[in-house]
Coordinates of C-alpha atoms in Angstrom, one line a residue:
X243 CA -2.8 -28.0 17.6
X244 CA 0.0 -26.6 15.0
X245 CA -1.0 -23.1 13.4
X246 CA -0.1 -22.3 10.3
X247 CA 2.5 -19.9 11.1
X248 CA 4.5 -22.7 13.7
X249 CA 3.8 -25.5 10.8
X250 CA 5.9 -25.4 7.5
X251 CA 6.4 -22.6 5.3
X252 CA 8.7 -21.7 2.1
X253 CA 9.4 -18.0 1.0
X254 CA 11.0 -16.3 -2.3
X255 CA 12.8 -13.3 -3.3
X256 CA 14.4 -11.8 -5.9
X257 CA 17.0 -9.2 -6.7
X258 CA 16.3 -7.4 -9.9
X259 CA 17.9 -4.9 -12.9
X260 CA 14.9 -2.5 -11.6
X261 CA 11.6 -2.2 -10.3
X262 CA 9.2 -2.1 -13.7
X263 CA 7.9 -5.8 -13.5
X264 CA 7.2 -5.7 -17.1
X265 CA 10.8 -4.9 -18.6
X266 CA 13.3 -5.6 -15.8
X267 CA 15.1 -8.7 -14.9
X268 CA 15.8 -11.0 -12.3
X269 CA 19.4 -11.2 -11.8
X270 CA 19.3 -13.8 -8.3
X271 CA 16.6 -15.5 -6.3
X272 CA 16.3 -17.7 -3.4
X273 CA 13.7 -20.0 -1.9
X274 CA 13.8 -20.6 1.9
X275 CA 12.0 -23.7 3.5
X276 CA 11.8 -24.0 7.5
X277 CA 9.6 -26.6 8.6
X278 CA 8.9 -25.0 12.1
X279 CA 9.9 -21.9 14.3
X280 CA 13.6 -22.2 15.2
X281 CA 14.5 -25.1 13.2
X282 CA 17.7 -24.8 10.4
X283 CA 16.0 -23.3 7.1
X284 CA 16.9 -25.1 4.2
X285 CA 18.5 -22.4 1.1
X286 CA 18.2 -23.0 -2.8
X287 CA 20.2 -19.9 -4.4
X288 CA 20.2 -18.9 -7.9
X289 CA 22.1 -16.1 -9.6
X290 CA 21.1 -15.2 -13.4
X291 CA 23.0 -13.3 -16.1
X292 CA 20.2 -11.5 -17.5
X293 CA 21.3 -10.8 -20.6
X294 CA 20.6 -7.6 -20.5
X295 CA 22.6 -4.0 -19.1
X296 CA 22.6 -4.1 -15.2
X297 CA 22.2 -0.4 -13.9
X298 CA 24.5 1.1 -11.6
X299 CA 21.4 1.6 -9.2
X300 CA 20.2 -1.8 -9.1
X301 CA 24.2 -2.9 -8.3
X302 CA 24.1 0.0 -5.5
X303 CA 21.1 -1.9 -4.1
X304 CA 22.5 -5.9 -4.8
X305 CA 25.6 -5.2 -4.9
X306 CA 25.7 -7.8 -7.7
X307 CA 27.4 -6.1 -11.3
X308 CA 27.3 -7.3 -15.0
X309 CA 30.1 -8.6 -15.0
X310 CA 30.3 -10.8 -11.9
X311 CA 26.4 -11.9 -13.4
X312 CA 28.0 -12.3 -16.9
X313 CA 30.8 -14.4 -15.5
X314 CA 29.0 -16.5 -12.7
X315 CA 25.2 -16.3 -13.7
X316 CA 23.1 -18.5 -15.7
X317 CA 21.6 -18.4 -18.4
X318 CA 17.7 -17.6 -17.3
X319 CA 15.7 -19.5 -19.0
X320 CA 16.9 -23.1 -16.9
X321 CA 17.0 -21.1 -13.6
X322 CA 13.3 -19.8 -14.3
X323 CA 12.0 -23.3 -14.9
X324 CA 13.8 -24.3 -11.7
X325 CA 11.9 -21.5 -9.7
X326 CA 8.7 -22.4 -10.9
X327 CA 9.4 -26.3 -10.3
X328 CA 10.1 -25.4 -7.0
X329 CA 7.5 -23.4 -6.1
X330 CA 5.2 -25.8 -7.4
X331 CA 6.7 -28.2 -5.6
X332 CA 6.3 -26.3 -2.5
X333 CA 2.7 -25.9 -3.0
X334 CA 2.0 -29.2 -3.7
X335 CA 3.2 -30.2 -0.4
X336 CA 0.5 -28.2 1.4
X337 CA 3.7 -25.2 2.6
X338 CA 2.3 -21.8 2.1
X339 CA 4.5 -19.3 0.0
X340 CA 5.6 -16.3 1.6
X341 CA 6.8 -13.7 -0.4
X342 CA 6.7 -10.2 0.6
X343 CA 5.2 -7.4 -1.7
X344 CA 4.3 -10.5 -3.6
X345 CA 2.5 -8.4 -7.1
X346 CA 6.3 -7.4 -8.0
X347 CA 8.6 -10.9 -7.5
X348 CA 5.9 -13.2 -8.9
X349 CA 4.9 -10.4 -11.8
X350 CA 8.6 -10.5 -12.5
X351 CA 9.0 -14.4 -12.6
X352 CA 5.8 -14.6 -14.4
X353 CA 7.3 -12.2 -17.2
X354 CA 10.8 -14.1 -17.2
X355 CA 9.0 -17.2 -17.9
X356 CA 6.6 -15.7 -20.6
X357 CA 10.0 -14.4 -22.0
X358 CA 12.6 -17.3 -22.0
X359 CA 10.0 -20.2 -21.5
X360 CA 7.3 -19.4 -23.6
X361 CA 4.9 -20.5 -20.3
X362 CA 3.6 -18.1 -17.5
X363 CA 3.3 -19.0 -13.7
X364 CA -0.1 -19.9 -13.7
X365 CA 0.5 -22.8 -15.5
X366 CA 2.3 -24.2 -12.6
X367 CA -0.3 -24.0 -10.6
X368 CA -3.4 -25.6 -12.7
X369 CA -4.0 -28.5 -10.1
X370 CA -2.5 -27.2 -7.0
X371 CA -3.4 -23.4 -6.4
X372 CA -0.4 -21.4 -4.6
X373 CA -1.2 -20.2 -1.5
X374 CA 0.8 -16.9 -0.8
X375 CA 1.8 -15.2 2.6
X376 CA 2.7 -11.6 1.9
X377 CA 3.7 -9.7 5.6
X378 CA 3.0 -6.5 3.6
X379 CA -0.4 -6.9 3.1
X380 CA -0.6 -8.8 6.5
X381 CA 0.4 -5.9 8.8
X382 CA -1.1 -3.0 6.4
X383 CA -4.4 -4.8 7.5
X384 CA -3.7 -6.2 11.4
X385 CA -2.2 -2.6 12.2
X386 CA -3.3 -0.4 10.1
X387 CA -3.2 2.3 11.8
X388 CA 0.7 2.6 12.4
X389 CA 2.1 5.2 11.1
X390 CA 5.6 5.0 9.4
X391 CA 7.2 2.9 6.5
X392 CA 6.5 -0.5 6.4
X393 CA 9.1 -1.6 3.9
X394 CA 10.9 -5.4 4.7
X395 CA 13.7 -3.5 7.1
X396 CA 10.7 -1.8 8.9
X397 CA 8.9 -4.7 9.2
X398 CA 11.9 -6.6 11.0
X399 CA 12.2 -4.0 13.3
X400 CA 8.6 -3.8 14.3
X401 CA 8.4 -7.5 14.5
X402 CA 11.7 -8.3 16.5
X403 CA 13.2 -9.9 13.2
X404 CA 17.1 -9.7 12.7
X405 CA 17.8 -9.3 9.2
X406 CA 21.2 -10.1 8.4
X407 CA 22.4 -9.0 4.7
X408 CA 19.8 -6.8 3.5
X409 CA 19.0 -7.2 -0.5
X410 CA 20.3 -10.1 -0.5
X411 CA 17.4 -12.5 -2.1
X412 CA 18.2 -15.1 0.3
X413 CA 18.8 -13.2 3.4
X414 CA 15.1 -11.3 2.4
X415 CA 13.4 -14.7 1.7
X416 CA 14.0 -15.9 5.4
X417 CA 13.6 -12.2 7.3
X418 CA 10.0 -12.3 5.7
X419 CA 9.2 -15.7 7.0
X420 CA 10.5 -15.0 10.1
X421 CA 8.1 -11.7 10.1
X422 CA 4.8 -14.0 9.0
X423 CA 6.0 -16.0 12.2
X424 CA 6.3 -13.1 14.3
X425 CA 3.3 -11.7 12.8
X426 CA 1.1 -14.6 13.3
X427 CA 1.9 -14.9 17.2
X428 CA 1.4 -10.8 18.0
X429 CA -2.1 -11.7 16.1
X430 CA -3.1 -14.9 17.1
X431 CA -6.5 -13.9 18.2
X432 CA -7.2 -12.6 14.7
X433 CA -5.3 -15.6 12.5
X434 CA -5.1 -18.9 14.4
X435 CA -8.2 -20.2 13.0
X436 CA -8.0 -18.9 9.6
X437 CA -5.6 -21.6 7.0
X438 CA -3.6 -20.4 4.3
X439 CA -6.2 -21.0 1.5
X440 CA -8.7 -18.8 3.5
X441 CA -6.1 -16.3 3.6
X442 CA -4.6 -16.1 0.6
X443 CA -8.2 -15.4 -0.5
X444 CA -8.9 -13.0 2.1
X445 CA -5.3 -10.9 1.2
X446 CA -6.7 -10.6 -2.1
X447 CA -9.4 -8.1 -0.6
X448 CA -7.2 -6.5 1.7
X449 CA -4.4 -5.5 -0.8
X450 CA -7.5 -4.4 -3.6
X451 CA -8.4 -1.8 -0.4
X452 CA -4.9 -0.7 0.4
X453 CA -4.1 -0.1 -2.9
X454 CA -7.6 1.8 -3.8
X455 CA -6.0 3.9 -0.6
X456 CA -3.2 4.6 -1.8
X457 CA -4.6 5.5 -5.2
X458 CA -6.8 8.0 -3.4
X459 CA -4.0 9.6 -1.5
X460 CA -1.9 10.0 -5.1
X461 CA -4.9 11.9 -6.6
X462 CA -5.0 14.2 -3.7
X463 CA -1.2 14.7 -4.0
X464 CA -1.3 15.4 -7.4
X465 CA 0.4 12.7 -8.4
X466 CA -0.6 10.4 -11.2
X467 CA 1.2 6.9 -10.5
X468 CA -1.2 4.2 -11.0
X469 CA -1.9 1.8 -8.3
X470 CA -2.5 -1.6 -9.1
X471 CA -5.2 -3.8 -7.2
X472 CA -4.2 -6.8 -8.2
X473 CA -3.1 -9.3 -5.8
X474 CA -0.7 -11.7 -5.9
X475 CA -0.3 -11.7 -9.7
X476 CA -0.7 -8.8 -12.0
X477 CA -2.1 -9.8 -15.3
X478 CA -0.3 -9.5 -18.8
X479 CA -0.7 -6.8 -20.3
X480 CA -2.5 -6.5 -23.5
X481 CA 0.0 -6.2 -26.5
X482 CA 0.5 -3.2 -27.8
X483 CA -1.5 -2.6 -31.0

């Protein structure tokens, strides 16, 4: 019998202008496909001019400035439509979606495509529900009891993963499924006989508690951030009045 995590699986990532889901950009993405452990992952790249300002911190991070993006991007509202063909695609082909710290890339291509597309992502998925894979949320609930960061360069580390390229979309796309891989195997035990649709649901919960953690831990520090518990789409927000 083939487990989920040694059967097919896609992943996505995106570089960005910033990290606000609701204002920033996506400036390059990348969808990985491997149909099994060890075999040659299959790489669709896109690289966006956003149209808007690119901030010397993002560049610092991507490594990808306005004027390579004005030069050699697209315009975004094709390469959204592509992305969300794509992942639709994916899921209607029965390969889960990994995609790690899922609320802020799909948030992000969800507001791109309200923004250039007039659409949102849940429209792609009316008849064939995605199924998502986030490691985050994964290994925040299997071992939740390590201490330290668990960012996507921790993660490889803990895991065994070699992540080649760091911040770039692709290179991220395929360290994170190599991490679900990894993941599954160290907790086979726990995840063998759940599938993807089980877990996707069951992630849901777990990210709601992490997050109500972490919200916790803010309003001891002081701190005022506002965590939110949704999982792996944040809803639009209302417009302003």
């Amino acid at each position: 019998m083939t487990y989920w995590y040694e059967g097919p699986l896609a992943a996505f990532d995106t570089e960005t202008t910033g990290v606000d889901v609701e204002t920033d950009r996506i400036v390059s993405a990348a969808v990985v496909v491997q149909d099994a452990p060890g075999t040659r992952p299959r790489v669709t790249r896109w690289l966006v001019n956003p149209g808007v300002p690119v901030p010397a911190e993002a560049t610092a991070v991507h490594g990808l400035t306005e004027e390579h993006l004005q030069h050699n991007g697209r315009w975004p509202a094709p390469v959204m439509y592509e992305i969300a063909e794509q992942l639709a695609e994916h899921a209607a082909m029965g390969r889960p979606l990994v995609v790690m710290n899922a609320p802020f890339d799909l948030t992000l291509l969800d507001r791109e495509l309200r923004r250039h597309r007039a659409s949102s992502l849940d429209r792609w998925f009316e008849s064939t529900p995605l199924r998502v894979l986030d490691p985050r949320v994964l290994d925040k609930h299997l071992d939740r009891y390590r201490k330290g960061r668990r960012t996507l360069t921790d993660l490889c580390e803990h895991y065994g993963v070699t992540l080649q390229g760091a911040h770039d979309a692709a290179a991220d796309a395929l360290a994170a499924l190599d991490v679900v891989r990894a993941l599954g195997r160290r907790f086979a035990t726990r995840l063998e006989r759940l599938s993807p649709a089980e877990l996707h649901t069951l992630q849901t919960g777990w990210h709601a508690a992490q997050a109500r953690g972490l919200q916790a831990w803010f309003a001891r520090s002081g701190s005022e951030e506002i965590v939110s518990t949704d999982w792996p789409l944040r809803p639009e927000l209302p417009a302003a009045a």
